[in-house]
Short mmCIF file of C-alpha atoms in Angstrom, two decimals:
data_model
loop_
_atom_site.label_atom_id
_atom_site.label_comp_id
_atom_site.label_asym_id
_atom_site.label_seq_id
_atom_site.Cartn_x
_atom_site.Cartn_y
_atom_site.Cartn_z
CA MET I 4 -0.35 -0.07 -0.12
CA ASP I 5 1.70 3.49 -1.40
CA ILE I 6 1.07 6.04 1.83
CA LEU I 7 -0.96 9.01 1.21
CA ALA I 8 0.47 12.65 1.30
CA ASP I 9 -0.25 14.30 4.35
CA THR I 10 -3.45 16.71 3.85
CA PRO I 11 -2.05 20.61 2.61
CA VAL I 12 -2.74 22.35 5.83
CA THR I 13 -3.97 25.23 3.38
CA ASP I 14 -6.68 22.81 2.12
CA LEU I 15 -8.91 21.95 5.68
CA PRO I 16 -10.68 24.85 6.24
CA ALA I 17 -11.69 24.45 2.84
CA THR I 18 -13.09 21.02 3.74
CA ARG I 19 -14.96 22.00 6.57
CA GLU I 20 -16.56 25.09 4.48
CA ARG I 21 -17.64 22.90 2.17
CA LEU I 22 -18.72 20.01 4.45
CA ARG I 23 -20.80 23.19 6.85
CA THR I 24 -22.90 24.71 3.16
CA ALA I 25 -23.64 21.28 2.29
CA TRP I 26 -24.86 20.15 6.19
CA GLN I 27 -26.49 24.38 5.63
CA ALA I 28 -28.22 23.37 2.15
CA ARG I 29 -29.68 20.09 3.30
CA LYS I 30 -29.41 18.45 6.60
CA PRO I 31 -29.50 14.46 7.06
CA ASP I 32 -33.39 13.42 7.85
CA LEU I 33 -34.13 9.76 9.60
CA ALA I 34 -33.95 7.92 7.15
CA GLN I 35 -30.57 9.35 5.29
CA ARG I 36 -28.75 8.44 8.92
CA ARG I 37 -31.00 4.81 8.29
CA ALA I 38 -29.17 5.01 4.49
CA ASP I 39 -25.78 6.71 5.14
CA LEU I 40 -25.10 3.34 8.41
CA THR I 41 -26.82 0.90 6.47
CA ARG I 42 -23.57 1.66 3.85
CA LEU I 43 -20.73 1.96 6.43
CA ARG I 44 -21.96 -0.77 7.81
CA ASP I 45 -21.79 -3.44 4.61
CA ALA I 46 -18.95 -1.40 3.70
CA PHE I 47 -16.46 -1.83 6.87
CA ARG I 48 -18.25 -5.18 7.14
CA ALA I 49 -16.65 -6.29 3.77
CA SER I 50 -13.24 -5.00 4.56
CA VAL I 51 -12.69 -5.96 7.58
CA PRO I 52 -9.20 -7.91 6.34
CA GLN I 53 -8.10 -5.34 4.26
CA MET I 54 -8.53 -3.51 8.10
CA ASP I 55 -7.23 -6.88 9.89
CA ALA I 56 -4.06 -6.00 7.33
CA ALA I 57 -3.06 -2.73 7.44
CA ILE I 58 -3.85 -2.73 12.15
CA ARG I 59 -1.28 -5.50 11.26
CA ALA I 60 1.47 -3.80 8.94
CA ASP I 61 1.37 -0.41 11.06
CA PHE I 62 2.18 -2.05 14.28
CA GLY I 63 4.60 -4.68 13.32
CA HIS I 64 2.51 -7.46 14.96
CA ARG I 65 -0.71 -6.98 16.21
CA SER I 66 -3.04 -10.44 16.83
CA SER I 67 -6.46 -10.47 14.44
CA HIS I 68 -8.39 -12.08 17.11
CA GLU I 69 -7.42 -8.11 18.68
CA ASN I 70 -7.97 -6.61 15.78
CA LEU I 71 -10.98 -8.35 15.38
CA LEU I 72 -12.18 -8.23 19.16
CA SER I 73 -11.60 -4.71 19.59
CA GLU I 74 -11.87 -2.65 16.38
CA ALA I 75 -14.34 -5.06 14.27
CA MET I 76 -16.97 -6.14 16.11
CA ILE I 77 -17.15 -3.75 18.42
CA THR I 78 -17.72 -1.28 15.88
CA LEU I 79 -19.86 -3.11 13.75
CA ALA I 80 -22.53 -3.08 16.81
CA GLU I 81 -21.91 -0.12 17.64
CA ILE I 82 -23.14 0.72 14.28
CA ASP I 83 -26.37 -1.31 14.60
CA HIS I 84 -27.14 -0.42 18.14
CA ALA I 85 -27.05 3.00 16.25
CA ILE I 86 -29.68 2.01 13.22
CA SER I 87 -32.15 -0.30 15.47
CA HIS I 88 -32.57 3.38 17.87
CA LEU I 89 -32.27 5.71 15.70
CA ARG I 90 -36.20 6.38 15.12
CA ARG I 91 -36.91 6.65 18.99
CA TRP I 92 -33.63 8.66 19.85
CA THR I 93 -34.67 11.72 17.14
CA ARG I 94 -38.08 11.73 18.34
CA PRO I 95 -39.14 14.29 21.08
CA ARG I 96 -38.59 13.73 24.66
CA GLY I 97 -41.10 15.29 26.75
CA ALA I 98 -40.83 17.00 30.25
CA SER I 99 -43.46 18.30 32.77
CA VAL I 100 -43.67 21.99 32.45
CA GLY I 101 -44.77 21.88 36.62
CA TRP I 102 -48.34 22.98 37.94
CA ARG I 103 -47.04 26.65 37.88
CA PHE I 104 -47.57 26.49 32.98
CA TRP I 105 -50.40 24.20 33.15
CA PRO I 106 -51.84 24.05 30.25
CA ALA I 107 -49.34 24.72 28.15
CA ARG I 108 -46.87 21.72 27.43
CA ALA I 109 -42.46 21.33 26.91
CA GLU I 110 -39.73 19.01 24.93
CA ILE I 111 -36.87 18.61 23.92
CA ARG I 112 -35.65 18.55 19.96
CA PRO I 113 -32.20 16.24 19.26
CA GLU I 114 -31.07 18.78 16.91
CA PRO I 115 -27.99 18.25 14.46
CA VAL I 116 -25.27 21.17 15.57
CA GLY I 117 -23.35 21.06 11.82
CA VAL I 118 -20.07 19.68 11.29
CA VAL I 119 -17.93 17.39 13.42
CA GLY I 120 -14.43 17.65 14.15
CA ILE I 121 -12.75 13.79 15.53
CA LEU I 122 -9.39 12.92 16.21
CA SER I 123 -8.64 10.13 16.71
CA PRO I 124 -5.75 8.39 17.77
CA TRP I 125 -3.04 5.09 17.48
CA ASN I 126 -3.85 2.21 19.44
CA TYR I 127 -7.31 0.95 18.59
CA PRO I 128 -6.81 2.78 14.91
CA VAL I 129 -10.81 1.83 13.53
CA ASN I 130 -12.84 0.90 16.49
CA LEU I 131 -11.65 4.68 17.80
CA ALA I 132 -12.04 6.77 14.43
CA LEU I 133 -15.38 5.01 13.58
CA VAL I 134 -17.12 4.47 16.80
CA PRO I 135 -17.31 8.01 17.54
CA VAL I 136 -18.30 8.86 13.60
CA VAL I 137 -21.70 6.42 14.15
CA SER I 138 -22.94 8.72 16.17
CA ALA I 139 -21.86 12.38 14.32
CA ILE I 140 -23.71 11.05 11.68
CA ALA I 141 -26.58 9.12 13.94
CA ALA I 142 -27.26 12.67 15.50
CA GLY I 143 -27.62 13.93 11.64
CA ASN I 144 -24.31 16.10 11.15
CA HIS I 145 -21.22 16.52 8.74
CA VAL I 146 -17.76 14.32 9.88
CA PHE I 147 -14.54 15.43 9.35
CA LEU I 148 -12.23 12.71 10.43
CA LYS I 149 -8.62 13.76 11.35
CA PRO I 150 -6.97 9.10 12.15
CA SER I 151 -3.23 9.55 13.51
CA GLU I 152 -0.36 9.39 11.55
CA HIS I 153 1.28 6.95 14.04
CA THR I 154 -1.08 4.30 12.03
CA PRO I 155 -0.57 5.69 7.93
CA ARG I 156 -2.00 2.85 6.68
CA THR I 157 -4.91 2.29 9.09
CA SER I 158 -5.59 5.62 8.51
CA GLN I 159 -5.66 5.82 4.75
CA PHE I 160 -7.69 2.34 4.94
CA LEU I 161 -10.43 4.42 6.73
CA ARG I 162 -10.24 7.33 3.83
CA GLU I 163 -10.89 5.13 1.43
CA LEU I 164 -13.27 3.83 2.99
CA LEU I 165 -15.24 6.27 3.83
CA ALA I 166 -15.08 7.54 0.36
CA ASP I 167 -16.46 4.52 -0.59
CA VAL I 168 -19.21 4.86 1.61
CA PHE I 169 -20.12 8.96 1.75
CA PRO I 170 -20.17 11.68 -0.63
CA GLU I 171 -17.06 14.46 0.49
CA ASP I 172 -19.45 17.17 1.32
CA ARG I 173 -20.76 14.63 4.29
CA VAL I 174 -17.30 12.87 5.55
CA ALA I 175 -14.28 13.87 4.56
CA VAL I 176 -10.65 13.09 6.38
CA ALA I 177 -7.42 14.98 6.44
CA LEU I 178 -3.87 13.13 7.29
CA GLY I 179 -1.06 13.99 8.46
CA GLY I 180 1.10 13.94 11.19
CA ALA I 181 1.37 17.17 14.64
CA GLU I 182 1.38 20.39 12.35
CA VAL I 183 -1.59 19.00 10.67
CA GLY I 184 -3.42 18.19 13.70
CA ALA I 185 -2.60 21.35 15.25
CA ALA I 186 -4.69 23.10 12.76
CA PHE I 187 -7.47 21.00 12.42
CA SER I 188 -8.09 21.49 15.66
CA ALA I 189 -7.63 24.98 15.74
CA LEU I 190 -11.22 25.47 13.21
CA PRO I 191 -14.79 26.48 14.18
CA PHE I 192 -16.32 22.77 14.25
CA ASP I 193 -19.57 22.79 15.80
CA HIS I 194 -18.28 20.13 17.81
CA LEU I 195 -14.91 19.14 18.34
CA LEU I 196 -13.96 15.53 20.21
CA PHE I 197 -10.00 14.15 21.01
CA THR I 198 -9.14 10.55 21.65
CA GLY I 199 -5.20 10.84 23.08
CA SER I 200 -3.39 11.73 26.17
CA THR I 201 -4.04 13.63 28.86
CA ALA I 202 -0.87 16.55 27.63
CA VAL I 203 -2.76 16.59 23.62
CA GLY I 204 -5.78 17.13 25.24
CA ARG I 205 -4.40 19.96 26.59
CA LYS I 206 -3.38 21.85 23.36
CA VAL I 207 -6.92 21.08 21.02
CA MET I 208 -8.43 22.50 24.10
CA ALA I 209 -6.80 25.17 24.34
CA ALA I 210 -6.74 25.12 20.16
CA ALA I 211 -10.74 25.42 20.03
CA ALA I 212 -11.02 28.02 22.88
CA PRO I 213 -10.82 31.01 20.71
CA HIS I 214 -14.21 30.20 18.20
CA LEU I 215 -15.29 28.64 21.74
CA THR I 216 -16.37 24.89 19.65
CA PRO I 217 -17.77 22.83 22.14
CA VAL I 218 -15.40 19.68 23.27
CA THR I 219 -15.47 16.07 24.35
CA LEU I 220 -11.85 15.22 25.28
CA GLU I 221 -11.25 11.12 25.95
CA LEU I 222 -8.42 10.69 27.48
CA GLY I 223 -6.62 8.87 29.47
CA GLY I 224 -4.54 7.85 32.96
CA LYS I 225 -4.08 5.93 35.81
CA ALA I 226 -6.94 2.90 35.91
CA PRO I 227 -6.21 0.89 39.91
CA ALA I 228 -6.89 -2.88 40.38
CA LEU I 229 -8.19 -3.59 43.33
CA ILE I 230 -8.15 -6.82 44.99
CA CYS I 231 -10.02 -6.85 48.03
CA ALA I 232 -8.75 -9.10 49.93
CA ASP I 233 -12.26 -11.32 50.40
CA TYR I 234 -11.78 -12.14 45.76
CA PRO I 235 -9.75 -15.45 45.00
CA ILE I 236 -6.34 -14.45 43.75
CA ASP I 237 -6.29 -16.03 41.29
CA LEU I 238 -9.33 -15.51 39.17
CA ALA I 239 -8.33 -11.26 39.82
CA ALA I 240 -5.01 -12.61 37.86
CA ALA I 241 -7.20 -13.71 34.70
CA ARG I 242 -9.11 -10.45 34.79
CA ILE I 243 -5.80 -8.19 35.33
CA ALA I 244 -4.19 -9.92 32.44
CA SER I 245 -6.97 -9.72 29.93
CA GLY I 246 -6.94 -6.07 30.53
CA LYS I 247 -3.12 -5.47 31.48
CA TRP I 248 -1.38 -7.60 28.56
CA PHE I 249 -4.68 -6.82 25.90
CA ASN I 250 -2.85 -4.58 22.29
CA ALA I 251 0.61 -4.84 23.91
CA GLY I 252 -0.92 -2.34 27.32
CA GLN I 253 -1.19 0.21 24.86
CA THR I 254 -5.16 0.59 26.60
CA CYS I 255 -6.83 3.35 27.50
CA ILE I 256 -8.29 2.33 30.13
CA GLY I 257 -5.88 -0.30 29.97
CA VAL I 258 -4.75 -1.76 33.49
CA ASP I 259 -1.90 0.93 35.10
CA TYR I 260 -1.41 -0.80 38.30
CA VAL I 261 -2.73 -2.99 41.44
CA LEU I 262 -2.92 -2.84 44.26
CA VAL I 263 -3.14 -6.78 46.49
CA ASP I 264 -3.20 -6.54 50.60
CA ALA I 265 0.04 -7.15 51.62
CA ALA I 266 -0.33 -10.49 52.99
CA ARG I 267 -1.47 -12.24 49.22
CA ARG I 268 1.35 -10.02 47.31
CA ASP I 269 3.85 -12.66 46.37
CA GLU I 270 1.04 -15.03 45.87
CA LEU I 271 -0.41 -12.86 43.05
CA VAL I 272 2.99 -11.70 41.17
CA ALA I 273 3.26 -15.67 41.08
CA ALA I 274 -0.19 -15.63 40.01
CA LEU I 275 0.26 -13.04 36.94
CA GLN I 276 2.98 -14.51 35.53
CA LYS I 277 1.78 -18.19 35.11
CA GLN I 278 -0.82 -16.29 33.35
CA LEU I 279 1.31 -14.54 31.17
CA ARG I 280 3.92 -17.77 30.35
CA GLU I 281 0.26 -19.65 29.46
CA ARG I 282 -1.86 -16.99 27.39
CA TYR I 283 2.46 -16.35 25.89
CA GLY I 284 4.75 -19.44 25.95
CA ASP I 285 8.26 -18.10 26.74
CA LEU I 286 7.71 -15.15 23.63
CA HIS I 287 10.31 -16.49 21.33
CA ALA I 288 7.86 -16.83 19.04
CA PRO I 289 5.51 -14.29 20.04
CA GLN I 290 2.34 -14.48 17.87
CA ASP I 291 -0.10 -13.69 20.35
CA TYR I 292 1.73 -10.58 21.72
CA THR I 293 1.34 -6.87 20.27
CA ARG I 294 4.00 -5.13 19.68
CA ILE I 295 4.73 -1.43 20.32
CA ILE I 296 3.59 1.42 18.00
CA ASN I 297 7.08 2.89 17.43
CA ALA I 298 10.75 3.03 18.82
CA SER I 299 9.65 6.62 20.88
CA GLN I 300 6.88 4.86 22.75
CA TYR I 301 9.80 1.96 23.64
CA ALA I 302 12.25 4.16 24.38
CA ARG I 303 10.12 5.67 27.34
CA LEU I 304 8.78 2.66 28.88
CA SER I 305 12.02 0.40 28.91
CA GLY I 306 13.52 3.94 30.30
CA TYR I 307 10.87 3.66 32.46
CA LEU I 308 12.47 -0.10 33.65
CA ASP I 309 15.95 1.80 34.07
CA ASP I 310 13.93 4.28 36.65
CA ALA I 311 13.07 1.42 38.04
CA ARG I 312 15.87 0.03 38.32
CA SER I 313 18.25 2.63 39.74
CA ARG I 314 15.39 2.52 42.47
CA GLY I 315 16.57 -0.30 43.97
CA LEU I 316 12.73 -1.74 43.15
CA GLN I 317 11.81 -5.56 42.43
CA VAL I 318 11.33 -5.75 38.20
CA ILE I 319 10.25 -9.02 37.50
CA GLU I 320 10.65 -10.10 33.74
CA PRO I 321 9.04 -13.22 33.32
CA PHE I 322 10.26 -12.54 29.52
CA ALA I 323 14.23 -11.82 30.50
CA ASP I 324 16.20 -13.39 27.65
CA PRO I 325 19.92 -11.11 26.88
CA ALA I 326 20.04 -13.10 24.16
CA LEU I 327 17.22 -11.91 22.02
CA ARG I 328 17.43 -8.29 23.64
CA GLU I 329 18.40 -6.53 20.37
CA GLN I 330 16.10 -8.37 18.38
CA ARG I 331 13.03 -7.60 20.69
CA GLN I 332 13.97 -4.02 20.39
CA ALA I 333 14.19 -4.28 16.20
CA GLU I 334 10.90 -5.53 15.76
CA ARG I 335 9.10 -3.45 19.73
CA ILE I 336 8.18 -5.93 21.27
CA PHE I 337 8.34 -5.59 25.04
CA PRO I 338 8.31 -7.93 26.95
CA PRO I 339 5.71 -7.53 30.22
CA ALA I 340 6.90 -6.72 33.06
CA LEU I 341 5.84 -6.67 36.60
CA VAL I 342 7.40 -3.47 39.51
CA ILE I 343 6.63 -4.30 43.18
CA ASP I 344 5.47 -1.81 45.21
CA PRO I 345 6.87 1.33 43.42
CA ASP I 346 7.75 4.04 45.83
CA PRO I 347 5.52 7.51 44.86
CA ASP I 348 8.33 9.28 42.69
CA ALA I 349 8.54 6.52 40.29
CA GLN I 350 8.32 7.35 36.37
CA VAL I 351 6.24 4.33 36.40
CA MET I 352 3.20 6.20 39.50
CA GLN I 353 4.11 9.24 37.62
CA HIS I 354 3.07 8.29 34.25
CA GLU I 355 0.27 6.86 32.19
CA ILE I 356 2.57 3.87 31.33
CA PHE I 357 0.61 2.94 28.29
CA GLY I 358 2.29 0.04 28.38
CA PRO I 359 3.25 -3.90 29.68
CA ILE I 360 4.60 -3.09 32.86
CA LEU I 361 2.69 -3.28 36.17
CA PRO I 362 3.31 -1.50 38.98
CA VAL I 363 2.90 -4.20 41.51
CA LEU I 364 1.12 -2.58 45.34
CA SER I 365 0.19 -3.76 48.34
CA TYR I 366 -1.96 -2.64 50.91
CA ARG I 367 -2.80 -3.61 54.80
CA THR I 368 -5.77 -1.26 55.16
CA LEU I 369 -8.67 -1.31 52.26
CA ASP I 370 -8.81 2.84 53.42
CA GLU I 371 -5.19 2.77 52.11
CA ALA I 372 -6.14 1.69 49.08
CA ILE I 373 -8.32 4.39 48.64
CA ALA I 374 -6.51 7.09 49.74
CA ARG I 375 -3.24 5.92 47.08
CA ILE I 376 -5.89 5.85 44.35
CA ASN I 377 -7.34 9.00 45.26
CA ALA I 378 -3.86 10.75 45.48
CA LEU I 379 -3.50 10.39 42.06
CA ASP I 380 -6.32 12.18 39.21
CA ARG I 381 -9.19 10.96 38.45
CA PRO I 382 -8.65 8.16 36.09
CA LEU I 383 -10.74 6.79 32.90
CA ALA I 384 -10.97 3.14 34.86
CA LEU I 385 -11.33 1.76 38.28
CA TYR I 386 -11.49 -1.95 38.56
CA PRO I 387 -12.69 -2.84 41.67
CA PHE I 388 -12.57 -7.41 43.59
CA GLY I 389 -14.25 -8.96 46.29
CA ASN I 390 -16.97 -10.67 46.76
CA ASP I 391 -18.13 -8.10 49.80
CA ARG I 392 -21.26 -6.19 48.34
CA ALA I 393 -20.27 -2.59 50.95
CA GLN I 394 -17.00 -3.14 50.18
CA ILE I 395 -17.15 -2.86 46.38
CA GLU I 396 -20.00 0.17 47.39
CA LYS I 397 -17.19 1.78 49.88
CA ILE I 398 -14.99 1.95 47.48
CA LEU I 399 -17.63 2.87 45.12
CA ALA I 400 -18.98 5.64 47.08
CA ASN I 401 -14.60 6.50 47.37
CA THR I 402 -13.51 7.28 44.12
CA LEU I 403 -14.28 8.72 40.65
CA ALA I 404 -13.62 7.66 37.80
CA GLY I 405 -15.09 8.02 33.85
CA GLY I 406 -16.49 4.23 34.73
CA VAL I 407 -15.79 1.20 36.45
CA THR I 408 -16.41 -3.26 36.22
CA VAL I 409 -16.87 -4.58 39.18
CA ASN I 410 -14.81 -8.43 39.25
CA ASP I 411 -13.58 -7.70 35.68
CA THR I 412 -11.61 -5.15 33.80
CA LEU I 413 -12.16 -3.44 30.22
CA LEU I 414 -15.99 -5.09 29.42
CA HIS I 415 -18.38 -1.63 30.76
CA PHE I 416 -16.21 0.09 27.08
CA GLY I 417 -18.52 -2.44 24.95
CA VAL I 418 -22.02 -1.61 27.17
CA HIS I 419 -23.30 0.75 24.49
CA ASP I 420 -26.18 1.61 27.03
CA LEU I 421 -23.50 3.56 29.63
CA PRO I 422 -21.44 6.24 29.07
CA PHE I 423 -18.16 6.10 27.41
CA GLY I 424 -15.84 9.13 29.32
CA GLY I 425 -13.74 10.68 31.51
CA ILE I 426 -13.59 12.97 34.45
CA GLY I 427 -10.80 16.16 34.65
CA PRO I 428 -7.36 14.37 33.70
CA SER I 429 -9.20 11.69 32.60
CA GLY I 430 -11.80 13.76 29.99
CA ILE I 431 -14.34 15.47 29.87
CA GLY I 432 -17.69 14.35 28.16
CA ALA I 433 -19.50 10.85 27.40
CA ILE I 434 -19.72 9.23 23.60
CA HIS I 435 -21.39 5.50 23.12
CA GLY I 436 -24.81 4.66 21.84
CA ARG I 437 -27.48 7.47 22.84
CA ASN I 438 -24.52 8.84 25.54
CA GLY I 439 -22.63 9.90 21.97
CA PHE I 440 -26.06 10.61 19.70
CA ASP I 441 -26.87 12.99 22.57
CA THR I 442 -23.20 14.44 23.10
CA PHE I 443 -23.31 15.80 18.82
CA SER I 444 -26.95 16.98 19.44
CA LYS I 445 -28.00 19.97 20.83
CA LEU I 446 -30.64 19.20 23.03
CA LEU I 447 -33.25 21.83 21.90
CA PRO I 448 -35.19 22.81 24.30
CA VAL I 449 -39.06 23.71 24.27
CA PHE I 450 -41.80 25.54 24.86
CA HIS I 451 -45.30 25.30 23.50
CA GLN I 452 -47.62 27.70 25.47
CA ARG I 453 -51.45 27.30 24.31
CA ARG I 454 -54.30 29.89 25.04
CA LEU I 455 -52.84 31.58 27.80
CA VAL I 456 -49.33 34.02 27.52
CA ALA I 457 -47.89 35.34 30.27
CA SER I 458 -48.66 38.82 30.11
CA ASP I 459 -52.60 37.54 30.51
CA LEU I 460 -51.09 36.79 34.42
CA LEU I 461 -51.05 40.44 35.29
CA LYS I 462 -54.29 41.17 34.00
CA PRO I 463 -57.36 40.24 35.63
CA PRO I 464 -58.92 38.40 36.89
CA TYR I 465 -55.75 36.27 37.34
CA LYS I 466 -54.07 39.15 39.06
CA GLY I 467 -55.39 39.27 42.02
CA THR I 468 -54.46 34.67 41.75
CA ILE I 469 -51.26 36.08 41.46
CA ASP I 470 -51.46 38.80 44.43
CA LYS I 471 -52.34 35.93 46.73
CA MET I 472 -49.87 33.45 45.74
CA ILE I 473 -47.29 36.26 46.14
CA ARG I 474 -48.39 36.73 49.46
CA TRP I 475 -48.57 32.84 50.67
CA LEU I 476 -44.81 32.65 49.83
CA ALA I 477 -44.04 35.47 51.30
CA LYS I 478 -45.03 33.70 54.53
#
């Protein structure tokens, strides 16, 4: 596949204007939206093999099973969910006016906002691009997408797919690096969605501010798993391993660190190592283990382990093999590693890891574990494990995260009716299902007066009634 050239920065405003003009001339009705989503579903389903090949080429290697599960299945399910609920979502929603305004009535009308800009990331380059596109199209908008430059083949796949499905004045795709991304963020969109790091999210929000563009930020953070003392270690280890090492840890809601009661810390470490060997063998010829996306990310992760060793921390590398070090680095195979009880100022605790390194922290009491979670920024996800409902409720009542899966990991992301989004440094706003539809809509409040008008209340015979009400309220 020949990689297409970057989109000239000077072309971006004209493209946005073309999308906006076409939307203003003919806003997509229900039939148009359903037809668009149906064509997208059919075209995407037919192109899954091409998608799989593009992603594997961009990563150097990623398991086709991971691609089908995290990219194809989730995206197709989101499209089907939107199609099946679209009529209900677009209907006006009744709202009570209260007895004071009777017999008037009120409603909330979901109205499209115009042109939605979407900046999507590299870690799940299809899912995190197309799922927001689905929501924006369902809400009746036109879309301008800027996918990540770090997955150029997948970005080109997206451009070709969307060009086959939509006319160029309904959905457009811009390709390019940081310069294109910065100019894209500064366009006067009617709504802008960014998925990526907190640091870049700040820049996107600042670029959108001069136009007062509404923004939705899907960011990240240090998502903890907290194992209560009553929960089986083997089961917790299996589920944490799935949430940590899927996509080699390059997941915004992946487990970033785990807290376990001190008496069972070593048992958990042993169980995690067992899970790694059962899943990946000896890692000499890994077919189900995803590569790190690029050399820069590989060097960043290596730096975290170097920092841990320089502090004298225990670093466990089940697949360490000095003879394979150079080969693995060349192929960007970063073996899973555990860092035991790191200090709060260690780099693995100062930054979102976004890779296959897992800090294991021991705690003495549940209150101490909760305090350690609250000492960091509010995360995008939280994973409490416990069979005692009171303990789970205590954790939920005393922490706050973007989303929670109890006794497992990642799964809340796949539930269409749950809003997906962070809080504070982990994000602003939410997408998925009806929440995504509402994000890209203006929920327009409409009040319908009947028979009476407000000025009538100041005239006889109503004026006397109002006077009585004022005297009653003043008592």
